[in-house]
Coordinates of C-alpha atoms in Angstrom, one line a residue:
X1 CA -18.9 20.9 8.0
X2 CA -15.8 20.4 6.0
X3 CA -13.8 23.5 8.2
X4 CA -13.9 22.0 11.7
X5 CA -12.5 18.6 10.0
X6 CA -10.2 20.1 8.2
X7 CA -8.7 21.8 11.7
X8 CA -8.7 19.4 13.5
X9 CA -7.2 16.8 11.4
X10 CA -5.0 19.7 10.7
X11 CA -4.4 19.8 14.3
X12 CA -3.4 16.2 14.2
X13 CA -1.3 15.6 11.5
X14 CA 0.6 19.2 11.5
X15 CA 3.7 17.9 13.5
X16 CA 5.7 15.9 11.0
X17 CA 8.2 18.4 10.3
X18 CA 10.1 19.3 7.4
X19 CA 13.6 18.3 8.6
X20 CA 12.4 14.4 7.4
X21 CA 11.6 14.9 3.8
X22 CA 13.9 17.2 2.5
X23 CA 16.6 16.0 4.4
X24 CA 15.5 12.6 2.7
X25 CA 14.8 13.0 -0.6
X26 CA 15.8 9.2 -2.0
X27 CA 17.7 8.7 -5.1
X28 CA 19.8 6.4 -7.1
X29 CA 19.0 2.5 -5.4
X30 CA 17.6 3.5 -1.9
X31 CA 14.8 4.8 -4.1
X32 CA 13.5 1.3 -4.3
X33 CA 12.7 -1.6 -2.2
X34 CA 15.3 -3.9 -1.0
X35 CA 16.6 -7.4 -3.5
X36 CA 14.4 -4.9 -5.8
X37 CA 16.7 -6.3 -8.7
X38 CA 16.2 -9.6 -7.8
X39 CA 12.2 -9.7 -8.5
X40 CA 11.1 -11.2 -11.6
X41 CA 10.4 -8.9 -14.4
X42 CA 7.6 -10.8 -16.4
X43 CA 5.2 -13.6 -16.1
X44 CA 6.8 -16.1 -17.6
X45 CA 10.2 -15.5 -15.1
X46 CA 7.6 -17.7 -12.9
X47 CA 8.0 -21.6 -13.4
X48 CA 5.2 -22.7 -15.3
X49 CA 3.7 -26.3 -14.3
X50 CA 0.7 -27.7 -15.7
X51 CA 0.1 -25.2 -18.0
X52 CA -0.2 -22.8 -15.1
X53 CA 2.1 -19.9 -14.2
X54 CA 2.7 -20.4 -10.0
X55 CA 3.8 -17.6 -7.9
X56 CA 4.4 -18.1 -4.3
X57 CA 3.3 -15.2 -2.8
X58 CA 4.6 -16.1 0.6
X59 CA 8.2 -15.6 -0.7
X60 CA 9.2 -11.7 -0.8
X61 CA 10.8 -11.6 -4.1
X62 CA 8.0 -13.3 -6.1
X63 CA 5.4 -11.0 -4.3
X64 CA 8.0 -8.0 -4.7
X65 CA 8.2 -9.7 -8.0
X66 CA 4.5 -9.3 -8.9
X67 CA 4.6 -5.2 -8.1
X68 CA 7.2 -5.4 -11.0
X69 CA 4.8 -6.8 -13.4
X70 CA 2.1 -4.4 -12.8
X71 CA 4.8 -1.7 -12.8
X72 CA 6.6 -2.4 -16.1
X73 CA 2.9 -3.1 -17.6
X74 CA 1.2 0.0 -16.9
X75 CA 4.7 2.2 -17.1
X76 CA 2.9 3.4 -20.6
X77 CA 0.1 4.9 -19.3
X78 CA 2.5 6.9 -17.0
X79 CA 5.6 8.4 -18.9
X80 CA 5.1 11.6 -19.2
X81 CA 4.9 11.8 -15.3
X82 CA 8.6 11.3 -14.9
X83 CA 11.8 9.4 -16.3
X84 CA 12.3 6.0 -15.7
X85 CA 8.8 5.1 -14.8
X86 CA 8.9 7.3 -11.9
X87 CA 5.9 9.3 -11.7
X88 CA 3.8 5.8 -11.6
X89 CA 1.2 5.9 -8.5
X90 CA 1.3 2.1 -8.4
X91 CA 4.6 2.9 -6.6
X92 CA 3.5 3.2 -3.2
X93 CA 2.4 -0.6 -3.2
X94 CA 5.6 -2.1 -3.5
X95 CA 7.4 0.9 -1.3
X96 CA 5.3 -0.3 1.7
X97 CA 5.9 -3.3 1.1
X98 CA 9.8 -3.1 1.0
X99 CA 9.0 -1.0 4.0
X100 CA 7.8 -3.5 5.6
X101 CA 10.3 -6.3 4.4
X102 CA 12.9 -4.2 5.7
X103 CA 11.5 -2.9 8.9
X104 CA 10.8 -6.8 10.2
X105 CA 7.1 -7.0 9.9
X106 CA 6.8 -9.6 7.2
X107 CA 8.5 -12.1 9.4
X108 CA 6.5 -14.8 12.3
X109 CA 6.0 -13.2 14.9
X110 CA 4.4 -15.7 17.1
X111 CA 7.5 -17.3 17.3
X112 CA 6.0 -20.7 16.0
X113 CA 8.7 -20.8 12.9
X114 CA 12.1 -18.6 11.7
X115 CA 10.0 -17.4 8.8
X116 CA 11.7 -14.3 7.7
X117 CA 14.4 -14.0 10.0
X118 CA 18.3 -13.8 9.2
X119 CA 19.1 -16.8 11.0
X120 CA 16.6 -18.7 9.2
X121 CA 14.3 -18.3 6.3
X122 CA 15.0 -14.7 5.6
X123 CA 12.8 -14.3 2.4
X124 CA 10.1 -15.9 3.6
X125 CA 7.2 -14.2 4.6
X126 CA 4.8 -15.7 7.4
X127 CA 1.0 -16.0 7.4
X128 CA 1.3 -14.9 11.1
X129 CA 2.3 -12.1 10.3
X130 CA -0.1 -9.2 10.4
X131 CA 1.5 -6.9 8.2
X132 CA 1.7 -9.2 5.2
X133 CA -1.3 -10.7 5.8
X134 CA -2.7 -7.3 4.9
X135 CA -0.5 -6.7 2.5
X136 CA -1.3 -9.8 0.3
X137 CA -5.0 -8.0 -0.4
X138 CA -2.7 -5.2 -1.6
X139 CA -0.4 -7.0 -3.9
X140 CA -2.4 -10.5 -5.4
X141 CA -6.1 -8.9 -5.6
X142 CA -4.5 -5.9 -7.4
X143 CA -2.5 -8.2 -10.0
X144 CA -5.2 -10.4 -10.3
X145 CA -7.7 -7.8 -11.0
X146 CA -5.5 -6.4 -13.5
X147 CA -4.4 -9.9 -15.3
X148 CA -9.0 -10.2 -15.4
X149 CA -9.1 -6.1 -17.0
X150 CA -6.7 -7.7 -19.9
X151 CA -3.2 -5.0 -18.8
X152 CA -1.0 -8.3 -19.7
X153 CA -2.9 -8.7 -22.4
X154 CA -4.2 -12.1 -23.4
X155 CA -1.9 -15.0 -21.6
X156 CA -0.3 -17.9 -22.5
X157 CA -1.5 -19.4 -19.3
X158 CA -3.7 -19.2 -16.3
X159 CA -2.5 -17.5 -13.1
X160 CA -2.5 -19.9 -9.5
X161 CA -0.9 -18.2 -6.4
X162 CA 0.4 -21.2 -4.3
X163 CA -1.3 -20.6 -1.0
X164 CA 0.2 -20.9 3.1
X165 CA 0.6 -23.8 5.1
X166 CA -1.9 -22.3 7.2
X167 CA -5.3 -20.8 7.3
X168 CA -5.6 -20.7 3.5
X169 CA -9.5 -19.6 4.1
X170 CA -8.6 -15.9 4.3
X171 CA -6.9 -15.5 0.6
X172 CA -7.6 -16.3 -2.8
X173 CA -5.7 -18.0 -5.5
X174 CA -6.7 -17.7 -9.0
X175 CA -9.0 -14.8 -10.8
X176 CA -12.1 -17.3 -10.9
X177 CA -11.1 -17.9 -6.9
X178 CA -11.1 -14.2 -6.1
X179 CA -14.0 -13.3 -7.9
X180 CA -16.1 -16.0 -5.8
X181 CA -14.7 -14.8 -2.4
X182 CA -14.3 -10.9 -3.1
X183 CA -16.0 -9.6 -6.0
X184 CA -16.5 -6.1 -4.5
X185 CA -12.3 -5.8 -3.9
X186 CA -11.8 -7.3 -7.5
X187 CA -14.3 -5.2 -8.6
X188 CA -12.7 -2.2 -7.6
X189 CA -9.1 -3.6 -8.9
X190 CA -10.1 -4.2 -12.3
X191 CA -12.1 -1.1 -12.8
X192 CA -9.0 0.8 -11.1
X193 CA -6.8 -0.9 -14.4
X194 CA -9.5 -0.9 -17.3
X195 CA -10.5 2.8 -17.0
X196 CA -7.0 3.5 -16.0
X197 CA -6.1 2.2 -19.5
X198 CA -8.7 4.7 -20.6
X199 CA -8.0 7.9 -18.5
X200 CA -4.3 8.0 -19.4
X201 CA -3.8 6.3 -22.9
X202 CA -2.4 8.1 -25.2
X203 CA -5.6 8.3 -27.3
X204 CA -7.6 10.2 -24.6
X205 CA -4.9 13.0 -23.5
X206 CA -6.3 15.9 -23.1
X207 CA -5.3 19.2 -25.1
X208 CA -5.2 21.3 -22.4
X209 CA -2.9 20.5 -19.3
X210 CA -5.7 21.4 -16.6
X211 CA -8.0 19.0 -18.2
X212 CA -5.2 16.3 -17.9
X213 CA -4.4 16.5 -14.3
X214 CA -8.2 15.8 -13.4
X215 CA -7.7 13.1 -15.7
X216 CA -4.8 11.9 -13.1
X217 CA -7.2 12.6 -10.5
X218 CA -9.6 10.6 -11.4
X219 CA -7.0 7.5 -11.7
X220 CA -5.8 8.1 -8.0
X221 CA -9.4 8.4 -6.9
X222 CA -9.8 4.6 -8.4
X223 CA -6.4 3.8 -7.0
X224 CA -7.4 5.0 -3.7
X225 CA -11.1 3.4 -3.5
X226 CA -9.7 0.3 -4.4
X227 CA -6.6 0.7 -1.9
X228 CA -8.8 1.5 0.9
X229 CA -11.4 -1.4 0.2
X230 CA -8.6 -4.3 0.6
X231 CA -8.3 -2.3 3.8
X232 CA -11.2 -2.8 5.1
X233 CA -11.8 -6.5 3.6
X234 CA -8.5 -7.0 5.6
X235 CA -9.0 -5.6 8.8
X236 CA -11.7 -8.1 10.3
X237 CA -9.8 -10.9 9.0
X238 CA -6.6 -10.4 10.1
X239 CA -7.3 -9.5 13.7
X240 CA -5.7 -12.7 15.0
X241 CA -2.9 -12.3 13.9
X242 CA -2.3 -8.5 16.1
X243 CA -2.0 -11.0 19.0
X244 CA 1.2 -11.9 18.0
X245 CA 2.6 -8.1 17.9
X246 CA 4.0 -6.2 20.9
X247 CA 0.8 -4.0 22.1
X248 CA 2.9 -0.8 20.7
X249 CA 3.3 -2.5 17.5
X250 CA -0.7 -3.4 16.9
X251 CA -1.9 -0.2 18.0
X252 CA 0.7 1.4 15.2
X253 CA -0.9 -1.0 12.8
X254 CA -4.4 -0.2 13.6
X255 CA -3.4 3.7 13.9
X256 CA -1.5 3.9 10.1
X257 CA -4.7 1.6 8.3
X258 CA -7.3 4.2 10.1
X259 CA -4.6 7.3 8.7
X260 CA -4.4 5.8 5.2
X261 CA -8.4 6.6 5.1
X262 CA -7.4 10.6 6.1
X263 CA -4.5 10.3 2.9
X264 CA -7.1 8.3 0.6
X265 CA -9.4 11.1 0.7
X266 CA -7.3 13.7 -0.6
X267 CA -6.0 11.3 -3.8
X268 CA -2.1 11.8 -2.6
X269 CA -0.1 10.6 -5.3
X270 CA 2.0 7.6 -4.9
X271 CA 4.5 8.0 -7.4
X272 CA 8.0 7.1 -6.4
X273 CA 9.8 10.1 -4.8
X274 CA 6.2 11.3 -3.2
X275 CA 6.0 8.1 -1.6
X276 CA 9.7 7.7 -0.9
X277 CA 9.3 11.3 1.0
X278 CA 6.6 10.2 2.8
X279 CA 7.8 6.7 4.2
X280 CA 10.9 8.7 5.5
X281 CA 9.1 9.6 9.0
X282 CA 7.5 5.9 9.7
X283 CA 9.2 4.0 12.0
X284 CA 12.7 1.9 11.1
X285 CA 11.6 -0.7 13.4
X286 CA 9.1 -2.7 14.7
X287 CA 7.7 -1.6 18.2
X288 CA 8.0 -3.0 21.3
X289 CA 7.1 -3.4 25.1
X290 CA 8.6 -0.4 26.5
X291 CA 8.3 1.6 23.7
X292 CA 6.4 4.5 25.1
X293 CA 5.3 7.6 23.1
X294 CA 6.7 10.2 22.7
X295 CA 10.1 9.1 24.3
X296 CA 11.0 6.1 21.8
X297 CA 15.1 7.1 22.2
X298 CA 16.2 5.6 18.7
X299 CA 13.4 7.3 17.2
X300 CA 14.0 10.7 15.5
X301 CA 12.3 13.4 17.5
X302 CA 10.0 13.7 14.2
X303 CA 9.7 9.7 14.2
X304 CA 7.7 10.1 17.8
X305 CA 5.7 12.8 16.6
X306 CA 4.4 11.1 13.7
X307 CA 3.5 8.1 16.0
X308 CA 1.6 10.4 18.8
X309 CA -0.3 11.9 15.9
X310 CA -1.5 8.9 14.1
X311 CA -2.5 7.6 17.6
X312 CA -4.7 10.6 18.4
X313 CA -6.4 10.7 15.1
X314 CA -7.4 7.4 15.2
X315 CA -8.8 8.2 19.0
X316 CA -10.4 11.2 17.7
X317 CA -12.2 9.3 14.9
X318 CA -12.9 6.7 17.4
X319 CA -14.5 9.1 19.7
X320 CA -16.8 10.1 16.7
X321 CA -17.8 7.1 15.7
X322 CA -15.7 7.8 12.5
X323 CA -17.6 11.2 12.3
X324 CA -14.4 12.8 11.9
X325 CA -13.8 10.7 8.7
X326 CA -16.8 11.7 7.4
X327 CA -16.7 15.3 7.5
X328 CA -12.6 15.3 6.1
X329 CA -13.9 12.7 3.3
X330 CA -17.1 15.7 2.5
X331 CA -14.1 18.4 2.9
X332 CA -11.9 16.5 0.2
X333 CA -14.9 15.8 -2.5
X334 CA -14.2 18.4 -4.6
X335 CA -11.1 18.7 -7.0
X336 CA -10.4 22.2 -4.9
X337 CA -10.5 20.6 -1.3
X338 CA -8.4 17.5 -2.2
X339 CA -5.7 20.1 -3.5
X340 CA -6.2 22.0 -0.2
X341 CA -5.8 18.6 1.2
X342 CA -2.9 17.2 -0.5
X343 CA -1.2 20.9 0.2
X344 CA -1.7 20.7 4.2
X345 CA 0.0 17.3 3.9
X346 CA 2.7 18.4 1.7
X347 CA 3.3 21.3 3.5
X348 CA 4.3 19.8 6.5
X349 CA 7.7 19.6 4.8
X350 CA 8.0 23.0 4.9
X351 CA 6.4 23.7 7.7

């Protein structure tokens, strides 16, 4: 069962070409995500009131700020992966975010407020917005489910995120909060950091190099569960907020969280230059009415491609009944097919 999947998704993804990564392979400070140098570095860069440390989490450089924190805490378990921190998979969390900071998407779209605009507040980030709605499971669960499996350590202070002026039913605040709304996402957070801690201590490295990388595997398949479950705790919630997108833009949305299933199931790494690589082809702007595929004329030829594909995979695994999931997820569950996997996305950089 796991051939026909693997063809067709194949199939699908084959047509990101190789002119976009290697022609952008990021170095120096486009390697990181924009005011990058402006996020705090450690908890207590946060004001502390009432013997509380408060982040706001609706202000880009204190959630930008939080990926820092869970970076430069678990940069120990990952330096022998590459210089400078580097070879971290936390990386493609704050990436995608600066992605998305960059690209627009963080900002009200309903056109309510100037949340996140230039001519207004231009690090805020709106609760109307779609993408960092979603994105909040993917930055404040994670930190809060690794503050709970001890990676800081034991704290001075208990954590509070401040929450939105609005709709403050569909996030969590504290670690006690989370745990009463979401235990299955914080769950799969904090066991992603505690064995984490185990996996790739020093203590536990393996002698032998081979044994080693499964180690590695086995902390991108946690990574990856845990990724793909604040997905889907995200999706239903966040529906209303699609409204507020041009229809090009929502069905990009709903295409790239039913893709980041497809990449899941192969444990891609998301260290910094792999992610880097693979953000080049996504697009540099937010879509729009009249935006039709695959014609976009400020898009890259490759830029279009990319788009037409994740559109007819997600069809495809809609016409399924997410069949076609299934059969790539049996395809990738063994250490051998999610290397076949990972290659048939990395090759298309040299394809």
């Amino acid at each position: 069962f796991g051939i026909p999947a693997l063809l067709v998704v194949t199939v699908t993804l084959s047509p990101v070409t190789a002119a976009v990564w290697s022609e952008n392979d990021v170095t120096g400070e486009d390697a990181y995500p924009p005011l990058w140098d402006l996020a705090p570095e450690n908890l207590l860069d946060f004001p502390v009131k009432g013997n509380k440390i408060v982040i706001s989490a609706w202000n880009y450089p204190e959630r930008l700020g939080v990926y820092k924190i869970l970076l430069n805490a678990s940069a120990k378990y990952f330096g022998t992966f590459g210089s400078q921190n580097s070879g971290n998979i936390l990386w493609g969390l704050p990436l995608q975010h600066g992605w998305q900071f960059r690209t627009g998407r963080l900002a009200d779209h309903s056109g309510v407020t100037s949340c996140g605009y230039e001519n207004g507040e231009h690090l805020c980030q709106s609760v109307r917005s779609w993408w960092s709605c979603m994105n909040y499971y993917l930055a404040i669960i994670p930190f809060l489910g690794a503050v709970e499996a001890g990676l800081f350590g034991q704290l001075p202070y208990e954590i509070e995120i401040l929450p939105p002026e609005e709709q403050k039913e569909d996030f969590c605040y504290s670690v006690k909060d989370c745990w009463s709304r979401m235990p299955k996402l914080m769950d799969d957070w904090k066991a992603f950091f505690e064995v984490n801690k185990y996996l790739l201590s020093t203590e536990h490295k393996a002698v032998s190099s081979a044994n080693f990388s499964f180690k590695m595997d086995d902390a991108l398949g946690l990574m990856w569960k845990a990724h793909t479950t604040s997905i889907a705790s995200g999706l239903p919630k966040f529906q209303d907020r699609l409204k507020y997108l041009s229809g090009p833009e929502a069905n990009f949305g709903k295409d790239w969280a039913n893709a980041v299933d497809f990449i899941a199931a192969t444990h891609f790494s998301t260290d910094l230059l792999t992610t880097n690589n693979f953000q080049a082809f996504l697009p540099q702007r937010m879509l729009v009415e009249g935006d039709v595929l695959p014609s976009i004329s400020d898009f890259s030829p490759q830029q279009n491609t990319v788009l037409v594909s994740l559109r007819a995979l997600h069809k495809a695994n809609k016409l399924t009944g997410g069949l076609l999931l299934k059969l790539w997820q049996k395809a990738m569950s063994t250490e051998a097919g999610r290397e076949m996997g990972r290659k048939l996305i990395e090759s298309l950089s040299s394809s």
